[in-house]
Short mmCIF file of C-alpha atoms and ligand atoms in Angstrom, two decimals:
data_model
loop_
_atom_site.label_atom_id
_atom_site.label_comp_id
_atom_site.label_asym_id
_atom_site.label_seq_id
_atom_site.Cartn_x
_atom_site.Cartn_y
_atom_site.Cartn_z
CA MET N 1355 102.94 36.78 101.41
CA PRO N 1356 102.39 33.41 99.71
CA LYS N 1357 101.85 30.27 101.75
CA THR N 1358 102.76 26.66 101.16
CA ILE N 1359 100.83 23.49 101.78
CA SER N 1360 102.28 19.98 101.92
CA GLU N 1361 100.81 17.16 99.79
CA GLN N 1362 99.57 15.51 102.99
CA ASN N 1363 97.90 18.68 104.20
CA LEU N 1364 96.19 19.20 100.84
CA LEU N 1365 94.57 15.77 101.31
CA ARG N 1366 93.71 16.74 104.91
CA LEU N 1367 92.15 19.96 103.64
CA ILE N 1368 89.90 17.91 101.34
CA ASP N 1369 88.93 15.60 104.23
CA THR N 1370 88.11 18.62 106.41
CA LEU N 1371 86.01 20.29 103.71
CA VAL N 1372 84.08 17.04 103.14
CA ASN N 1373 83.52 16.71 106.91
CA GLU N 1374 82.19 20.29 106.96
CA GLY N 1375 79.48 19.11 104.55
CA LYS N 1376 80.90 20.77 101.45
CA ARG N 1377 80.76 19.17 98.01
CA VAL N 1378 84.43 18.78 97.03
CA ILE N 1379 85.15 18.12 93.36
CA GLY N 1380 88.56 17.23 92.00
CA PRO N 1381 90.40 14.94 89.58
CA LYS N 1382 89.60 11.32 90.48
CA ALA N 1383 90.37 7.97 88.82
CA ALA N 1384 87.26 6.65 87.07
CA GLY N 1385 87.98 3.34 85.34
CA THR N 1386 90.69 3.98 82.76
CA MET N 1387 90.20 7.75 82.90
CA THR N 1388 90.50 10.67 85.26
CA LEU N 1389 87.39 12.81 85.71
CA TYR N 1390 86.42 15.79 87.85
CA GLU N 1391 84.16 14.02 90.34
CA PRO N 1392 82.97 14.47 93.94
CA LEU N 1393 85.71 13.35 96.34
CA ALA N 1394 84.78 11.43 99.48
CA THR N 1395 88.30 11.72 100.92
CA GLY N 1396 91.58 13.42 100.05
CA GLU N 1397 93.04 10.01 99.13
CA GLU N 1398 90.82 9.98 96.05
CA LEU N 1399 92.58 12.99 94.53
CA ASN N 1400 94.39 11.84 91.38
CA LEU N 1401 96.68 14.43 89.83
CA GLY N 1402 98.24 12.21 87.17
CA GLU N 1403 96.55 13.51 84.04
CA LEU N 1404 94.21 16.18 82.70
CA PRO N 1405 90.65 14.98 83.41
CA ARG N 1406 88.94 13.66 80.26
CA ARG N 1407 85.92 15.94 80.70
CA SER N 1408 86.14 19.59 81.64
CA ALA N 1409 85.24 21.09 85.02
CA LYS N 1410 82.23 23.02 83.61
CA GLU N 1411 79.88 20.39 85.07
CA THR N 1412 80.59 21.89 88.50
CA PHE N 1413 78.42 24.87 87.48
CA PHE N 1414 76.56 23.59 84.44
CA PRO N 1415 75.59 19.92 84.79
CA LEU N 1416 74.95 17.71 81.79
CA CYS N 1417 71.29 17.52 82.75
CA GLU N 1418 69.34 19.15 85.58
CA THR N 1419 65.71 19.39 86.60
CA ILE N 1420 64.41 22.94 86.88
CA LEU N 1421 60.80 22.16 87.80
CA THR N 1422 58.46 19.25 88.30
CA TYR N 1423 54.70 19.03 87.68
CA GLU N 1424 51.98 16.78 88.95
CA ARG N 1425 48.33 16.64 87.97
CA ASP N 1426 45.44 15.26 90.01
CA ARG N 1427 41.71 15.93 90.42
CA GLU N 1428 42.43 19.30 92.01
CA GLY N 1429 44.54 20.56 89.11
CA VAL N 1430 48.18 20.89 88.13
CA ARG N 1431 50.88 21.58 90.73
CA VAL N 1432 54.16 23.02 89.49
CA THR N 1433 57.13 22.92 91.87
CA ASP N 1434 60.21 24.96 91.04
CA VAL N 1435 63.57 23.47 91.99
CA ASP N 1436 65.23 25.90 94.40
CA PRO N 1437 68.60 27.01 92.91
CA GLY N 1438 69.57 28.20 96.41
CA ALA N 1439 69.59 24.59 97.66
CA ILE N 1440 72.82 23.91 95.77
CA PRO N 1441 75.55 22.97 98.30
CA GLU N 1442 78.71 24.97 99.04
CA THR N 1443 81.37 23.51 96.74
CA VAL N 1444 85.15 23.54 96.49
CA LEU N 1445 86.68 22.64 93.13
CA VAL N 1446 90.21 21.41 93.88
CA ALA N 1447 93.25 21.11 91.63
CA ALA N 1448 91.50 22.33 88.51
CA ARG N 1449 93.77 23.09 85.56
CA PRO N 1450 94.17 26.67 84.31
CA CYS N 1451 92.44 25.83 80.99
CA ASP N 1452 89.36 24.66 82.91
CA VAL N 1453 89.33 27.45 85.46
CA ALA N 1454 89.82 30.21 82.88
CA ALA N 1455 86.61 29.08 81.18
CA ALA N 1456 84.52 29.98 84.25
CA PRO N 1457 84.72 33.79 83.85
CA VAL N 1458 84.04 33.28 80.13
CA LEU N 1459 80.85 31.33 80.89
CA ASP N 1460 79.83 33.93 83.51
CA SER N 1461 79.40 36.49 80.72
CA VAL N 1462 76.72 34.56 78.87
CA PHE N 1463 74.92 33.14 81.91
CA SER N 1464 74.52 36.62 83.43
CA TRP N 1465 73.86 38.56 80.21
CA ASP N 1466 70.28 39.01 78.94
CA TYR N 1467 68.98 36.37 81.33
CA GLN N 1468 70.32 35.62 84.81
CA ASP N 1469 70.63 31.84 84.91
CA GLU N 1470 69.98 31.27 88.62
CA PHE N 1471 71.10 27.64 88.55
CA TYR N 1472 74.47 28.44 86.99
CA LEU N 1473 74.96 31.61 89.06
CA SER N 1474 74.06 29.92 92.33
CA ARG N 1475 76.61 27.17 91.71
CA ARG N 1476 79.26 29.72 90.69
CA GLY N 1477 78.58 31.85 93.75
CA LYS N 1478 78.80 28.87 96.06
CA THR N 1479 82.00 27.47 94.57
CA THR N 1480 85.56 28.25 95.62
CA ILE N 1481 88.11 27.26 92.99
CA ILE N 1482 91.60 26.04 93.85
CA GLY N 1483 93.56 26.05 90.58
CA LEU N 1484 96.72 24.03 89.95
CA ALA N 1485 99.56 24.97 87.58
CA CYS N 1486 100.27 22.41 84.85
CA ALA N 1487 103.51 20.47 85.07
CA ARG N 1488 102.83 18.43 81.91
CA ALA N 1489 101.34 19.18 78.50
CA ASP N 1490 100.59 16.79 75.67
CA ASP N 1491 100.55 17.33 71.88
CA ALA N 1492 96.98 18.61 71.99
CA CYS N 1493 97.45 21.32 74.65
CA PHE N 1494 97.66 24.89 73.30
CA CYS N 1495 96.55 27.21 76.14
CA THR N 1496 99.56 29.46 75.54
CA ALA N 1497 98.51 29.97 71.91
CA VAL N 1498 95.16 31.47 72.97
CA GLY N 1499 96.63 33.95 75.43
CA LEU N 1500 96.67 31.88 78.63
CA SER N 1501 99.55 30.21 80.42
CA THR N 1502 100.18 26.96 82.24
CA ASN N 1503 100.13 28.88 85.54
CA ASP N 1504 97.31 31.26 84.66
CA THR N 1505 95.34 32.22 87.75
CA LYS N 1506 92.32 33.58 85.83
CA GLY N 1507 89.16 32.29 87.52
CA SER N 1508 90.94 30.77 90.54
CA ASP N 1509 90.34 31.83 94.14
CA LEU N 1510 93.46 30.07 95.43
CA PHE N 1511 96.23 28.87 93.12
CA LEU N 1512 98.66 26.01 93.73
CA THR N 1513 102.06 25.60 92.10
CA THR N 1514 104.01 22.37 92.61
CA LEU N 1515 107.34 22.90 94.40
CA THR N 1516 110.60 21.12 93.58
CA GLY N 1517 110.92 19.91 97.15
CA GLY N 1518 107.33 18.55 97.28
CA GLY N 1519 104.12 20.27 98.30
CA TYR N 1520 102.67 23.40 96.76
CA ARG N 1521 102.99 27.15 96.89
CA CYS N 1522 99.53 28.62 97.47
CA ASP N 1523 98.71 32.10 96.14
CA VAL N 1524 95.59 33.89 97.29
CA ILE N 1525 93.79 35.35 94.27
CA THR N 1526 90.41 36.48 95.64
CA ASP N 1527 88.65 37.24 98.93
CA LYS N 1528 86.84 33.93 98.60
CA GLY N 1529 90.19 32.17 98.44
CA MET N 1530 91.42 34.18 101.43
CA ALA N 1531 88.36 33.13 103.44
CA LEU N 1532 88.97 29.44 102.70
CA LEU N 1533 92.65 29.76 103.60
CA ALA N 1534 91.91 31.71 106.78
CA ALA N 1535 89.38 29.09 107.90
CA HIS N 1536 92.00 26.33 107.53
CA GLY N 1537 95.16 28.32 108.27
CA GLY N 1538 96.68 25.52 110.38
CA LEU N 1539 97.21 23.41 107.25
CA PHE N 1540 99.32 26.10 105.55
CA ALA N 1541 102.84 27.35 106.29
CA GLU N 1542 104.54 30.71 105.58
CA GLY N 1543 106.93 30.91 102.59
CA ASP N 1544 106.96 30.29 98.86
CA GLY N 1545 109.54 27.58 97.91
CA THR N 1546 110.99 26.88 94.45
CA PRO N 1547 108.39 26.14 91.74
CA ALA N 1548 108.88 22.96 89.70
CA PRO N 1549 109.20 23.54 85.91
CA LEU N 1550 105.91 24.28 84.20
CA ALA N 1551 104.54 22.51 81.14
CA GLU N 1552 105.35 24.04 77.75
CA PRO N 1553 102.69 23.38 75.11
CA ALA N 1554 104.28 22.92 71.68
CA LEU N 1555 102.15 25.38 69.67
CA GLY N 1556 103.48 28.91 70.14
CA LYS N 1557 101.31 32.01 69.90
CA LEU N 1558 98.42 32.22 67.45
CA ASP N 1559 97.74 35.57 65.82
CA LEU N 1560 94.26 35.88 67.29
CA GLU N 1561 93.66 39.37 65.84
CA LYS N 1562 94.45 38.12 62.36
CA ILE N 1563 92.22 35.07 62.83
CA LYS N 1564 89.37 37.34 63.95
CA GLN N 1565 89.88 39.62 60.94
CA TRP N 1566 89.74 36.67 58.56
CA LEU N 1567 86.58 35.35 60.22
CA ASP N 1568 85.00 38.82 59.99
CA ASN N 1569 85.29 38.58 56.21
CA HIS N 1570 84.90 34.90 55.40
CA PHE N 1571 81.46 33.77 56.42
CA GLU N 1572 81.40 32.08 53.00
CA ASP N 1573 84.64 30.25 52.27
CA PRO N 1574 85.63 26.84 50.82
CA LEU N 1575 87.45 26.14 54.12
CA TRP N 1576 84.16 25.30 55.84
CA GLU N 1577 83.36 22.56 53.29
CA GLU N 1578 86.92 21.22 53.49
CA ILE N 1579 86.74 20.74 57.26
CA ALA N 1580 83.16 19.64 57.53
CA GLU N 1581 83.54 16.95 54.86
CA ARG N 1582 85.03 14.87 57.69
CA CYS N 1583 82.93 16.05 60.64
CA ALA N 1584 80.55 13.34 61.87
CA GLY N 1585 78.46 15.79 63.91
CA CYS N 1586 78.93 13.63 67.02
CA GLY N 1587 79.14 16.62 69.40
CA ALA N 1588 82.04 15.15 71.41
CA CYS N 1589 84.04 18.34 70.89
CA ALA N 1590 81.31 20.51 72.41
CA PHE N 1591 80.47 18.18 75.29
CA LEU N 1592 84.10 17.96 76.42
CA CYS N 1593 84.83 21.66 75.94
CA PRO N 1594 85.09 23.79 79.10
CA ALA N 1595 83.64 26.80 77.25
CA CYS N 1596 80.82 25.35 75.08
CA HIS N 1597 77.54 26.04 76.82
CA CYS N 1598 74.56 25.41 74.54
CA PHE N 1599 71.60 23.71 76.17
CA ASP N 1600 68.06 22.71 75.43
CA ILE N 1601 65.01 22.69 77.71
CA ASN N 1602 62.60 19.76 77.44
CA ASP N 1603 59.53 18.58 79.30
CA GLU N 1604 59.84 14.91 80.09
CA GLY N 1605 57.18 12.68 81.59
CA GLY N 1606 53.52 12.10 80.99
CA GLU N 1607 50.08 13.53 81.47
CA LYS N 1608 50.08 12.93 85.24
CA LYS N 1609 53.58 13.98 86.20
CA GLY N 1610 56.92 14.92 84.79
CA ALA N 1611 59.81 17.35 84.89
CA ARG N 1612 61.29 20.20 82.91
CA ARG N 1613 64.97 19.57 82.29
CA LYS N 1614 67.87 21.61 81.05
CA SER N 1615 70.34 19.43 79.09
CA TRP N 1616 73.50 20.09 77.10
CA ASP N 1617 73.16 20.50 73.36
CA ALA N 1618 75.74 21.10 70.62
CA CYS N 1619 75.76 23.24 67.48
CA GLY N 1620 77.36 20.31 65.61
CA PHE N 1621 74.17 18.26 65.91
CA GLY N 1622 71.97 18.21 62.79
CA LYS N 1623 68.80 19.14 64.67
CA PHE N 1624 70.31 21.87 66.84
CA THR N 1625 68.75 24.67 64.78
CA ASN N 1626 65.76 22.73 63.48
CA HIS N 1627 62.66 24.94 63.69
CA ALA N 1628 59.20 23.62 64.60
CA SER N 1629 58.22 24.36 60.98
CA GLY N 1630 60.79 21.82 59.79
CA HIS N 1631 63.04 24.54 58.35
CA ASN N 1632 66.67 24.24 59.43
CA PRO N 1633 68.83 27.34 58.80
CA ARG N 1634 71.98 25.25 59.31
CA ASP N 1635 70.98 22.17 57.44
CA VAL N 1636 74.43 20.99 56.34
CA GLN N 1637 77.56 20.23 58.40
CA PRO N 1638 79.80 22.98 56.91
CA GLN N 1639 77.35 25.59 58.24
CA ARG N 1640 77.42 23.93 61.63
CA TYR N 1641 81.20 23.64 61.86
CA ARG N 1642 81.53 27.25 60.68
CA ASN N 1643 79.27 28.25 63.55
CA ARG N 1644 81.52 26.41 66.01
CA ILE N 1645 84.59 28.38 64.95
CA MET N 1646 82.72 31.68 64.43
CA HIS N 1647 81.07 31.47 67.84
CA LYS N 1648 84.37 30.80 69.60
CA PHE N 1649 86.60 33.28 67.79
CA LYS N 1650 84.29 35.96 66.36
CA TYR N 1651 80.75 36.22 67.78
CA TYR N 1652 81.79 35.86 71.44
CA VAL N 1653 84.69 38.27 70.89
CA ASP N 1654 82.29 40.82 69.34
CA LYS N 1655 79.79 40.43 72.16
CA PHE N 1656 81.93 39.93 75.28
CA ASP N 1657 85.54 40.55 74.21
CA GLN N 1658 86.38 36.99 75.27
CA ARG N 1659 87.12 33.79 73.36
CA LEU N 1660 85.27 30.54 73.83
CA CYS N 1661 88.45 28.48 73.79
CA THR N 1662 91.10 28.01 76.46
CA GLY N 1663 93.29 25.67 74.41
CA CYS N 1664 92.65 22.62 76.60
CA GLY N 1665 92.95 20.34 73.57
CA ARG N 1666 90.08 18.06 74.62
CA CYS N 1667 88.25 18.41 71.30
CA ILE N 1668 91.44 17.41 69.48
CA ARG N 1669 92.00 14.31 71.63
CA ALA N 1670 88.40 13.17 71.32
CA CYS N 1671 87.46 13.88 67.71
CA PRO N 1672 86.85 10.49 66.06
CA VAL N 1673 87.87 11.82 62.63
CA GLY N 1674 90.95 13.78 63.71
CA ILE N 1675 89.68 17.34 63.29
CA ASP N 1676 92.22 19.56 65.03
CA ILE N 1677 91.03 23.05 66.00
CA ALA N 1678 94.61 24.25 66.64
CA GLU N 1679 95.59 23.22 63.11
CA ILE N 1680 92.51 25.00 61.70
CA LEU N 1681 93.33 28.18 63.62
CA SER N 1682 96.97 28.03 62.51
CA ALA N 1683 95.81 27.63 58.90
CA ILE N 1684 93.36 30.54 59.19
CA GLY N 1685 96.17 32.66 60.62
CA THR N 1686 98.19 32.20 57.42
CA ARG N 1687 95.29 32.76 55.00
CA ASP N 1688 95.04 35.66 52.63
CA GLN N 1689 92.86 38.33 54.28
CA GLY N 1690 91.56 39.37 50.85
CA PRO N 1691 87.93 39.68 49.88
CA GLY N 1692 85.42 37.21 51.17
CA THR N 1693 81.81 37.29 52.21
CA GLY N 1694 81.51 38.48 55.77
CA LYS N 1695 77.78 38.38 56.39
CA ASP N 1696 76.42 36.50 59.37
S1 SF4 G 1324 87.51 24.43 71.59
FE1 SF4 G 1324 88.68 22.53 72.02
S2 SF4 G 1324 90.70 23.26 72.71
FE2 SF4 G 1324 89.31 25.02 72.82
S3 SF4 G 1324 88.58 25.00 74.95
FE3 SF4 G 1324 87.06 23.86 73.72
S4 SF4 G 1324 87.70 21.68 73.85
FE4 SF4 G 1324 89.42 22.95 74.58
S1 SF4 G 1325 84.27 15.74 67.65
FE1 SF4 G 1325 84.97 15.88 65.51
S2 SF4 G 1325 83.45 14.68 64.33
FE2 SF4 G 1325 82.52 15.09 66.36
S3 SF4 G 1325 81.33 17.02 65.98
FE3 SF4 G 1325 83.36 17.63 66.81
S4 SF4 G 1325 84.60 18.05 64.96
FE4 SF4 G 1325 82.79 16.84 64.28
#
């Protein structure tokens, strides 16, 4: 049986979680933008627009220290950062395109290597998703197989009601535990859902796109797109599903830290080898990798796509490269012979 929660009680829930010592992250006004940020009170929740950056930072921060070192007369002391020290977290009012990226990221962070930092944050986070009531020209979640009320990745899921407040669906045991612990803030019933957003781009033929990519590792399309690409990496940094990172030692002879920081396959030095050789030394090869990784390699490996159609890369690209347009164009291309090696 679904429950409902009033707007006021949602803010109270946030206050209560903060008072319990939990890290609560949700959309918050930050200057002229909205960002997913830690909330100090429910009043800070700002549901006006899709946050500029994705929610992936909840599990995979832009930069984090994984160990520190110090050297003195007695030798070198290395101190590991304890991934278990990460606080219990509740991600509130996250959009379906952000939340759906979490199970996609889980696949790679628990594949050949168990990334304890990512997995500890994921394990300690309860996600309360929120259905989208508004879409802009860049949104295309429905074209990549999701929906504006997709519950994938959520533990609890809120849908705005016409009469105010939200319907709250329990999706997982974790969600049930959070609801049960704060049951007094919820009421029985389901209410009438307000109309959902309808992104303009219909369905993409994802099978056909995959087939074309399988056979067109070499194609003039890559030069056409990458002629414009500035290699700024904004698309990857804002994307909920991009997850490349680099590990660097920073500091000096006496002390320093090993840090894990975001990287992007659009950067010129991303694949630069210590020898100086760079297997992707021109931008078309790098942009091709971006599309291939999202719609071919990850599908081959995990049967998932690295794109939830959030549209952030489209909004942010300084030269107007539009991934939805590229995918639509690929979907209409002749499947005929190409060079499929990778
Ligand atoms: S590739 Fe672009 S549209 Fe797709 S999830 Fe990433 S930022 Fe969003
Ligand atoms: S945001 Fe645009 S210009 Fe920058 S790397 Fe991505 S596609 Fe290239």
